[in-house]
């Protein structure tokens, strides 16, 4: 039988098979090299392969697992192994390509030699083999296999030819990187951010800034390698020039100098010129300068990405010259630098320690690579924490441990060396304010926000912002969000450095003293501070501690018990605090109260308005605003504020004291009253008798409403009669139920004065006069005795009684009784008849209210008086309010008690 001719598709099958085999083999090798033990492979993936192939109960070795996988599974294993590594993204891209190009179908086609093999399958494999992801992952076998297959050579190519790599963008990057042994771990986000910034035209000067050992060089080289392999780079760069200015390196033996370092600006120019021109830049400085100038001018139209690693070695002594050199580069060039110290004029990306999870992975992987004894989880956590998640520190500690050192000794030695290597130069180049902030954070046990820092250091917001930004650019401080507020803290390594070498001892001592004082004030606030949310001096627990301490310290000034100079000083402090915390309502309230004490009511209203617009409600500020607006006759605005408080149910809240509930009640209903909405007020006060501890406030409000109704000159006679009758009934009931409370007495006098005006104008009917005269007869003496501004001896009270005594009265006028003649005569101090009335002044010495009597002593001390409540016009409640020292006018009884050794009985007693 004649031999069959192989199908025309056979060469494509062989070429595809060669590339596909190389791909699976390279990925398998990648997994074996990077999965340090079966535990590195997810349990679900591992068990699936083991169940399919193995019978043993023990976990299978990684090499054996890889041997039993195909293209899809081996890619998934590689992805799982590359978690937190820089290889993860290109592996994801490769997986998408494998799926999109249907490589699984190609593999099946390769395995069936008697079926036709479509030509486009080979082109798909060629596309996959030449994708930048292959070179990024260093899967050189795949590239080599593709080249051999495309040239029809199915044997391995010469070794020298294998070393040729097809870079897309020309560069002078080193062929190997220090971090390749573990890969770049836990820098995915930073790499993406840096790549995005690098591609933007405006960012022609970028700086990667952070402490030594955080992986700036590793991140930079990994990114540049990826950029050099990415076809998209050709849109913005033609060439990459890399210069390292590193002068020292940290090893397990300590800090060691680098031989022949690039340690001057001239050396940098020499390397750049040599890289661009491809020739020696010369030996002398003049020759090097001319070569650099020739390169920059001759290649001005070429888009060069210049990377200078470890720029701090030049910035220490030549900061101005470095900035000048960058400014003089062609506009089409871009500069990327890494530095431990801040770089002026650059778009800065700060690089701090890696995340804890990534640091743990780095420690595990490097321990496995170094062949060191395995550490338990607690030991790994301790290693990572002591090294402060610094990649270089982790590697050095593992190196020392692998070399035979005890773990504790390795960590102690590494800690000391990494502090010196990473942070000393950074701290030495800080501004004065930045150094103060470091000391402030060192002296604080907790993270501090900008406002707290400004308060502790007496710095303005601008100075704090500038210093904080400079520290963030160097990663000396760590930023975190606490309750939505950005706060800062020191890394443990920086804290160790400041522990050994303080930057400003006086600042540290001052900060700690202020913090102690703050704690004392907060303790005082907890013990004696008001818990009533409507109180003027209420300090909410949600406010920052330094704000609470500040307001507590100036409590006396806010309450008006300090001098003007102290109030002005406190106002300055509050305004400084507001500049940091403009959304802290308690500060605006404190400012308003101080302004009120300084008689600037309109500025106080403005401050309270700001407090009411803050995100967090300040009920006390809103009540004050309602009161201030009411007093300034801005009634609709005042009503809006009080309605918000009532809607929030503060009028019935157990947290609010009686005094402040009364304030809120009056803030709202007095405003409604002044807007002449009388029916609403009367309806709201109709059940005043059942109002409990708010009854007196409602009594006064109701009385005030009736008196305002009586002010209406257009009021019809029947309506006026109803108003007078309701007013008298309200006062009668109020005095009967609660005694002569000051606020009710005050409103009662105002009401009586309005009735007097109507009487003098002859607008009261005899029936209304009878009602008023009866009210005065029943209550006027006691009302005068309970009000500091009124007395029966006052000319106004005498005129009041005289007015209603002389008006036509429907019934017998009680004011014409002889008692009133005696009372009014007593009030006229210049009338000699008063002395003849027999009253003399005495002082209460003892009160037994439960028994209904008291004792008083004559002013001249000549005798004591026995006073029974029946001898007074006081109610039981008013009598109970008598206190030793109260002045009274006593009319002595006819029968003396001195002869029998007892006090003289009083016939009639009045409050003076």
Coordinates of N, CA and C in Angstrom, one line a residue, residues 583-715:
X583 N -16.6 72.5 60.9 CA -17.9 71.8 61.0 C -18.2 71.2 62.4
X584 N -17.5 71.8 63.4 CA -17.7 71.4 64.8 C -18.6 72.4 65.4
X585 N -19.9 72.1 65.6 CA -20.9 73.1 66.1 C -20.6 73.7 67.4
X586 N -20.1 72.8 68.4 CA -19.9 73.3 69.7 C -18.9 74.5 69.7
X587 N -17.9 74.5 68.8 CA -17.0 75.7 68.7 C -17.7 76.9 68.2
X588 N -18.6 76.8 67.3 CA -19.4 78.0 66.8 C -20.3 78.5 68.0
X589 N -20.8 77.6 68.8 CA -21.7 78.0 69.9 C -20.8 78.7 70.9
X590 N -19.6 78.2 71.2 CA -18.8 78.8 72.2 C -18.4 80.2 71.7
X591 N -18.1 80.3 70.4 CA -17.8 81.6 69.8 C -19.0 82.6 70.0
X592 N -20.2 82.1 69.8 CA -21.4 83.0 69.9 C -21.6 83.4 71.3
X593 N -21.4 82.5 72.3 CA -21.6 82.9 73.7 C -20.5 84.0 74.1
X594 N -19.3 83.8 73.7 CA -18.3 84.8 74.0 C -18.6 86.1 73.3
X595 N -19.1 86.1 72.1 CA -19.4 87.4 71.4 C -20.6 88.0 72.1
X596 N -21.5 87.2 72.6 CA -22.7 87.8 73.4 C -22.2 88.5 74.6
X597 N -21.2 87.8 75.3 CA -20.6 88.5 76.5 C -19.9 89.8 76.2
X598 N -19.4 89.8 75.0 CA -18.7 91.0 74.5 C -19.6 92.0 73.8
X599 N -21.0 91.8 73.9 CA -22.0 92.7 73.4 C -22.0 92.8 71.9
X600 N -21.6 91.7 71.2 CA -21.7 91.7 69.7 C -22.8 90.7 69.4
X601 N -24.1 91.1 69.5 CA -25.2 90.2 69.4 C -25.3 89.7 67.9
X602 N -25.1 90.6 66.9 CA -25.3 90.2 65.5 C -24.2 89.2 65.1
X603 N -23.0 89.4 65.5 CA -21.9 88.4 65.2 C -22.2 87.1 65.9
X604 N -22.8 87.1 67.1 CA -23.2 85.9 67.8 C -24.3 85.1 67.0
X605 N -25.2 85.9 66.5 CA -26.3 85.2 65.7 C -25.7 84.5 64.5
X606 N -24.7 85.2 63.8 CA -24.0 84.6 62.7 C -23.3 83.3 63.1
X607 N -22.6 83.3 64.2 CA -21.9 82.1 64.7 C -22.9 81.0 65.0
X608 N -24.0 81.3 65.6 CA -25.0 80.3 65.9 C -25.7 79.7 64.6
X609 N -25.8 80.6 63.6 CA -26.3 80.1 62.3 C -25.4 79.1 61.7
X610 N -24.1 79.4 61.8 CA -23.1 78.4 61.3 C -23.2 77.1 62.1
X611 N -23.4 77.2 63.4 CA -23.5 76.0 64.2 C -24.7 75.2 63.7
X612 N -25.8 75.8 63.4 CA -27.0 75.1 63.1 C -26.9 74.5 61.7
X613 N -26.0 74.9 60.9 CA -25.8 74.3 59.5 C -24.8 73.2 59.5
X614 N -24.1 72.9 60.6 CA -23.1 71.8 60.6 C -23.8 70.5 60.5
X615 N -23.0 69.5 60.0 CA -23.6 68.2 59.8 C -24.2 67.5 61.0
X616 N -23.5 67.7 62.2 CA -24.1 67.2 63.4 C -24.9 68.2 64.1
X617 N -26.1 67.8 64.5 CA -27.0 68.8 65.2 C -26.5 69.2 66.5
X618 N -26.6 70.5 66.8 CA -26.3 71.0 68.1 C -27.5 71.7 68.6
X619 N -28.3 71.0 69.4 CA -29.6 71.5 69.9 C -29.5 72.7 70.7
X620 N -28.4 72.8 71.5 CA -28.2 74.0 72.4 C -28.0 75.2 71.5
X621 N -27.2 75.1 70.5 CA -27.0 76.3 69.6 C -28.2 76.7 68.9
X622 N -29.1 75.7 68.5 CA -30.3 76.0 67.8 C -31.3 76.7 68.8
X623 N -31.3 76.3 70.0 CA -32.2 77.0 71.0 C -31.7 78.4 71.2
X624 N -30.4 78.6 71.4 CA -29.9 79.9 71.6 C -30.2 80.8 70.4
X625 N -30.1 80.2 69.2 CA -30.4 81.0 68.0 C -31.8 81.4 67.9
X626 N -32.7 80.5 68.3 CA -34.1 80.8 68.4 C -34.4 82.0 69.3
X627 N -33.7 81.9 70.5 CA -33.9 83.0 71.5 C -33.4 84.3 71.0
X628 N -32.2 84.3 70.4 CA -31.6 85.5 69.9 C -32.4 86.1 68.8
X629 N -32.8 85.3 67.9 CA -33.6 85.8 66.7 C -35.0 86.4 67.2
X630 N -35.6 85.7 68.2 CA -36.8 86.2 68.8 C -36.6 87.6 69.4
X631 N -35.5 87.7 70.2 CA -35.2 89.0 70.8 C -34.9 90.1 69.8
X632 N -34.4 89.7 68.6 CA -34.2 90.7 67.6 C -35.4 90.9 66.7
X633 N -36.5 90.3 67.0 CA -37.7 90.5 66.3 C -37.7 89.8 64.9
X634 N -36.8 88.9 64.7 CA -36.7 88.1 63.5 C -37.6 86.8 63.7
X635 N -38.9 87.1 63.8 CA -39.8 86.1 64.4 C -39.9 84.8 63.5
X636 N -40.1 85.0 62.2 CA -40.3 83.7 61.4 C -39.0 82.8 61.4
X637 N -37.8 83.5 61.4 CA -36.6 82.7 61.5 C -36.5 82.0 62.9
X638 N -36.9 82.7 63.9 CA -36.9 82.1 65.3 C -37.8 81.0 65.4
X639 N -39.0 81.1 64.8 CA -40.0 80.1 64.9 C -39.5 78.8 64.1
X640 N -38.8 79.0 63.0 CA -38.3 77.9 62.3 C -37.3 77.0 63.2
X641 N -36.5 77.7 63.9 CA -35.5 77.0 64.8 C -36.2 76.3 65.9
X642 N -37.2 76.9 66.6 CA -37.8 76.3 67.7 C -38.7 75.1 67.3
X643 N -39.3 75.2 66.1 CA -40.1 74.1 65.6 C -39.3 72.9 65.3
X644 N -38.0 73.1 64.9 CA -37.1 71.9 64.7 C -36.8 71.2 66.0
X645 N -36.7 72.0 67.0 CA -36.4 71.4 68.4 C -37.6 70.6 68.9
X646 N -38.8 71.2 68.7 CA -40.0 70.6 69.2 C -40.3 69.3 68.4
X647 N -40.0 69.4 67.0 CA -40.2 68.2 66.2 C -39.3 67.1 66.7
X648 N -38.1 67.4 67.1 CA -37.1 66.4 67.6 C -37.5 65.9 69.0
X649 N -38.7 66.3 69.5 CA -39.2 65.8 70.8 C -38.3 66.2 72.0
X650 N -37.6 67.3 71.9 CA -36.8 67.7 73.1 C -37.6 68.3 74.2
X651 N -38.9 68.7 73.9 CA -39.7 69.3 74.9 C -40.2 68.2 75.9
X652 N -40.2 67.0 75.5 CA -40.6 65.9 76.3 C -39.5 64.9 76.7
X653 N -38.2 65.3 76.3 CA -37.1 64.4 76.5 C -36.7 64.4 78.0
X654 N -36.4 63.1 78.5 CA -35.9 63.0 79.9 C -34.5 63.6 80.1
X655 N -33.8 63.7 79.0 CA -32.4 64.2 79.1 C -32.4 65.7 79.3
X656 N -33.5 66.4 79.0 CA -33.5 67.8 79.1 C -34.1 68.2 80.5
X657 N -33.4 69.1 81.2 CA -33.9 69.6 82.5 C -35.1 70.5 82.3
X658 N -35.7 70.8 83.5 CA -36.9 71.6 83.5 C -36.6 73.0 83.0
X659 N -35.5 73.6 83.5 CA -35.1 75.0 83.1 C -35.0 75.1 81.5
X660 N -34.4 74.1 80.9 CA -34.2 74.3 79.4 C -35.5 73.9 78.7
X661 N -36.3 73.0 79.2 CA -37.6 72.8 78.6 C -38.5 74.0 78.7
X662 N -38.4 74.8 79.8 CA -39.1 76.0 79.9 C -38.5 77.0 78.9
X663 N -37.2 77.1 78.7 CA -36.6 78.0 77.7 C -37.1 77.6 76.3
X664 N -37.2 76.4 76.0 CA -37.7 76.0 74.7 C -39.1 76.3 74.5
X665 N -39.9 76.1 75.6 CA -41.3 76.4 75.5 C -41.5 77.9 75.2
X666 N -40.8 78.7 75.9 CA -40.9 80.2 75.8 C -40.3 80.6 74.4
X667 N -39.2 80.0 74.0 CA -38.7 80.4 72.7 C -39.7 80.2 71.6
X668 N -40.5 79.1 71.7 CA -41.4 78.9 70.7 C -42.7 79.7 70.8
X669 N -43.3 79.6 72.0 CA -44.7 80.1 72.1 C -44.7 81.6 72.3
X670 N -43.6 82.2 72.9 CA -43.5 83.7 73.0 C -43.4 84.2 71.6
X671 N -42.6 83.5 70.7 CA -42.5 84.0 69.3 C -43.9 84.0 68.7
X672 N -44.6 82.9 68.9 CA -46.0 82.8 68.3 C -46.8 83.9 68.9
X673 N -46.7 84.2 70.2 CA -47.5 85.2 70.8 C -47.1 86.6 70.2
X674 N -45.8 86.9 70.0 CA -45.4 88.2 69.4 C -45.9 88.3 68.0
X675 N -46.2 87.2 67.3 CA -46.7 87.2 66.0 C -48.2 87.4 66.0
X676 N -48.8 87.6 67.2 CA -50.2 87.9 67.5 C -51.1 86.7 67.1
X677 N -50.6 85.5 67.2 CA -51.4 84.3 66.9 C -51.9 83.8 68.3
X678 N -52.8 84.7 68.9 CA -53.3 84.4 70.2 C -54.0 83.1 70.4
X679 N -54.9 82.8 69.4 CA -55.7 81.6 69.6 C -54.8 80.4 69.7
X680 N -53.7 80.3 68.9 CA -52.8 79.2 69.0 C -52.2 79.0 70.4
X681 N -51.8 80.2 71.0 CA -51.2 80.1 72.3 C -52.2 79.7 73.3
X682 N -53.4 80.2 73.2 CA -54.4 79.9 74.2 C -54.8 78.4 74.1
X683 N -54.8 77.9 72.9 CA -55.1 76.5 72.7 C -54.0 75.6 73.2
X684 N -52.7 76.0 73.1 CA -51.6 75.3 73.6 C -51.5 75.3 75.1
X685 N -52.1 76.3 75.7 CA -52.0 76.5 77.2 C -53.3 76.1 77.9
X686 N -54.3 75.6 77.2 CA -55.6 75.4 77.7 C -55.5 74.3 78.9
X687 N -54.6 73.3 78.8 CA -54.5 72.3 79.8 C -53.3 72.6 80.8
X688 N -53.1 73.9 81.0 CA -51.9 74.2 81.8 C -51.9 73.6 83.2
X689 N -53.1 73.4 83.8 CA -53.2 72.9 85.1 C -52.6 71.5 85.2
X690 N -52.6 70.7 84.1 CA -52.1 69.4 84.1 C -50.7 69.2 83.5
X691 N -50.0 70.3 83.4 CA -48.7 70.3 82.7 C -47.5 70.0 83.6
X692 N -47.7 69.6 84.8 CA -46.6 69.2 85.7 C -45.6 70.3 85.9
X693 N -44.3 69.9 85.6 CA -43.2 70.9 85.9 C -43.2 72.0 84.9
X694 N -44.0 72.0 83.9 CA -44.1 73.1 82.9 C -45.2 74.0 83.2
X695 N -46.0 73.7 84.3 CA -47.2 74.4 84.6 C -47.0 75.9 84.8
X696 N -46.0 76.3 85.6 CA -45.7 77.7 85.8 C -45.4 78.5 84.6
X697 N -44.6 77.8 83.7 CA -44.3 78.5 82.4 C -45.5 78.7 81.6
X698 N -46.4 77.7 81.5 CA -47.7 77.9 80.8 C -48.6 78.9 81.4
X699 N -48.6 78.9 82.8 CA -49.4 79.9 83.5 C -49.0 81.3 83.0
X700 N -47.6 81.6 83.1 CA -47.1 82.9 82.7 C -47.4 83.2 81.3
X701 N -47.3 82.2 80.4 CA -47.5 82.4 79.0 C -49.0 82.8 78.8
X702 N -49.9 82.1 79.5 CA -51.3 82.3 79.3 C -51.7 83.7 79.8
X703 N -51.1 84.1 80.9 CA -51.4 85.5 81.5 C -50.9 86.5 80.5
X704 N -49.7 86.3 79.9 CA -49.1 87.2 79.0 C -50.0 87.3 77.7
X705 N -50.6 86.2 77.3 CA -51.5 86.3 76.2 C -52.7 87.1 76.4
X706 N -53.3 86.9 77.6 CA -54.5 87.8 77.9 C -54.2 89.2 78.0
X707 N -53.0 89.6 78.5 CA -52.7 91.0 78.6 C -52.4 91.6 77.2
X708 N -51.9 90.8 76.3 CA -51.7 91.3 74.9 C -53.0 91.4 74.2
X709 N -53.9 90.5 74.5 CA -55.3 90.7 73.9 C -55.9 92.0 74.4
X710 N -55.7 92.3 75.7 CA -56.3 93.5 76.2 C -55.6 94.8 75.7
X711 N -54.4 94.7 75.1 CA -53.8 95.8 74.4 C -54.4 96.3 73.2
X712 N -55.3 95.4 72.6 CA -55.9 95.7 71.4 C -57.0 96.7 71.6
X713 N -56.8 97.9 71.0 CA -57.8 99.0 71.2 C -59.1 98.8 70.5
X714 N -59.1 97.9 69.5 CA -60.4 97.6 68.8 C -61.2 96.5 69.4
X715 N -60.7 96.0 70.6 CA -61.4 94.9 71.2 C -62.8 95.3 71.6

